[in-house]
C-alpha positions as a LaTeX table, in Angstrom:
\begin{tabular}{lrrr}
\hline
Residue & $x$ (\AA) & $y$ (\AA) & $z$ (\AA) \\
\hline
Unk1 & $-0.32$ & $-20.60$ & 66.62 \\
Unk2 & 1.44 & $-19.09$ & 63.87 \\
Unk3 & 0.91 & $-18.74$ & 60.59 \\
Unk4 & 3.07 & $-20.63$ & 58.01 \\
Unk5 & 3.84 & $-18.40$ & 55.42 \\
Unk6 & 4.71 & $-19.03$ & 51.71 \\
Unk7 & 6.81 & $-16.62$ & 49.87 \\
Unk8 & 5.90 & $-16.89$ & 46.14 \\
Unk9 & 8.05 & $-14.80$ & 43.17 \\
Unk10 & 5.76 & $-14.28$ & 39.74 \\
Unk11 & 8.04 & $-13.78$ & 36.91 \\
Unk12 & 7.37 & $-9.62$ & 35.54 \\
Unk13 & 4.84 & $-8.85$ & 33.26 \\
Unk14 & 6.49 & $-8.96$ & 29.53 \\
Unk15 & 8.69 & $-11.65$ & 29.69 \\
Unk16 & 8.56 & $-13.72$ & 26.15 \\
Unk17 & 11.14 & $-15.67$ & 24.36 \\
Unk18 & 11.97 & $-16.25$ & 20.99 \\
Unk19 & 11.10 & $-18.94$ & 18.80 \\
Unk20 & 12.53 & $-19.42$ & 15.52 \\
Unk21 & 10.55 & $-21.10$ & 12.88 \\
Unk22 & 10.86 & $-23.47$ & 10.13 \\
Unk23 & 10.66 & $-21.98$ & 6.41 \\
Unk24 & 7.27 & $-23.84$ & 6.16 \\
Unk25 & 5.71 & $-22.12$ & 9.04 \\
Unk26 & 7.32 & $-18.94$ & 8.18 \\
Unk27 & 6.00 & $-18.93$ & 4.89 \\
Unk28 & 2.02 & $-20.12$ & 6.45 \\
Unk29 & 2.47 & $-17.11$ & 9.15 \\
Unk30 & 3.48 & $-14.69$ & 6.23 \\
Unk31 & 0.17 & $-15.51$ & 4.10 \\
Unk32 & $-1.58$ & $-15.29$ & 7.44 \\
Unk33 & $-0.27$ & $-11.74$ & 7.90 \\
Unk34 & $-0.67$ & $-10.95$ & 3.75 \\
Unk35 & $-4.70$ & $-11.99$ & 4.56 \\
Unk36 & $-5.28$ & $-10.48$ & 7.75 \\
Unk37 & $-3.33$ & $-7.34$ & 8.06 \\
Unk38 & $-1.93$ & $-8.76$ & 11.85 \\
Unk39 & 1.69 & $-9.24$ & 12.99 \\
Unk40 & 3.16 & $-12.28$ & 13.17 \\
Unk41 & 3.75 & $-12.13$ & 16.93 \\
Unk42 & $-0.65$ & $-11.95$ & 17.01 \\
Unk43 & $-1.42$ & $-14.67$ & 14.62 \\
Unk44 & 1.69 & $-17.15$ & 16.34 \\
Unk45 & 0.01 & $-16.34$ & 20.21 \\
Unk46 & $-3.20$ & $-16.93$ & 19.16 \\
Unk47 & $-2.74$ & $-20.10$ & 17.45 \\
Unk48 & $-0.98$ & $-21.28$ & 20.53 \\
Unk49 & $-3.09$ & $-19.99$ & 23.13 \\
Unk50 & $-6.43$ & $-21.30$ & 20.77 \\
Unk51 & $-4.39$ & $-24.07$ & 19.77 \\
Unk52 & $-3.19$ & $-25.56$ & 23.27 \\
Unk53 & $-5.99$ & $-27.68$ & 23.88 \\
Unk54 & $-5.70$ & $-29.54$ & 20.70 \\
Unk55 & $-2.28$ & $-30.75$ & 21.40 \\
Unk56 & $-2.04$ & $-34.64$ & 22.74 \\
Unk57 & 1.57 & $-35.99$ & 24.57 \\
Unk58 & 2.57 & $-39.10$ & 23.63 \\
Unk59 & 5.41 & $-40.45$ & 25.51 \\
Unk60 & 7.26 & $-43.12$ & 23.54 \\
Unk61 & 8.79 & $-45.52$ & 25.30 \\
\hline
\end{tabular}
């Protein structure tokens, strides 16, 4: 018998996008940064990637 085969494409390695953010934000990210020492594109990731968990969907209907 043969084998079914499945041909899978993984986006590259790298590939980000851009977000803009609000003047609030940008000003929270900036102190972050002021405090820290880190970039902004470190302190954004992280508090998505640590963040993502804590995030509930509501659908309204």
């Amino acid at each position: 018998m043969s084998k079914i085969v499945l041909n899978v494409y993984r986006p590259e390695k790298g590939v980000c996008g851009v977000v803009r953010l609000n003047e609030q934000a940008e000003k929270l990210v900036k102190q972050l940064q002021r405090e820290t020492g880190l970039s902004a594109k470190h302190i954004v990731s992280q508090i998505i990637i640590q963040g993502y968990d804590l995030v509930e969907i509501k659908e309204e209907k």
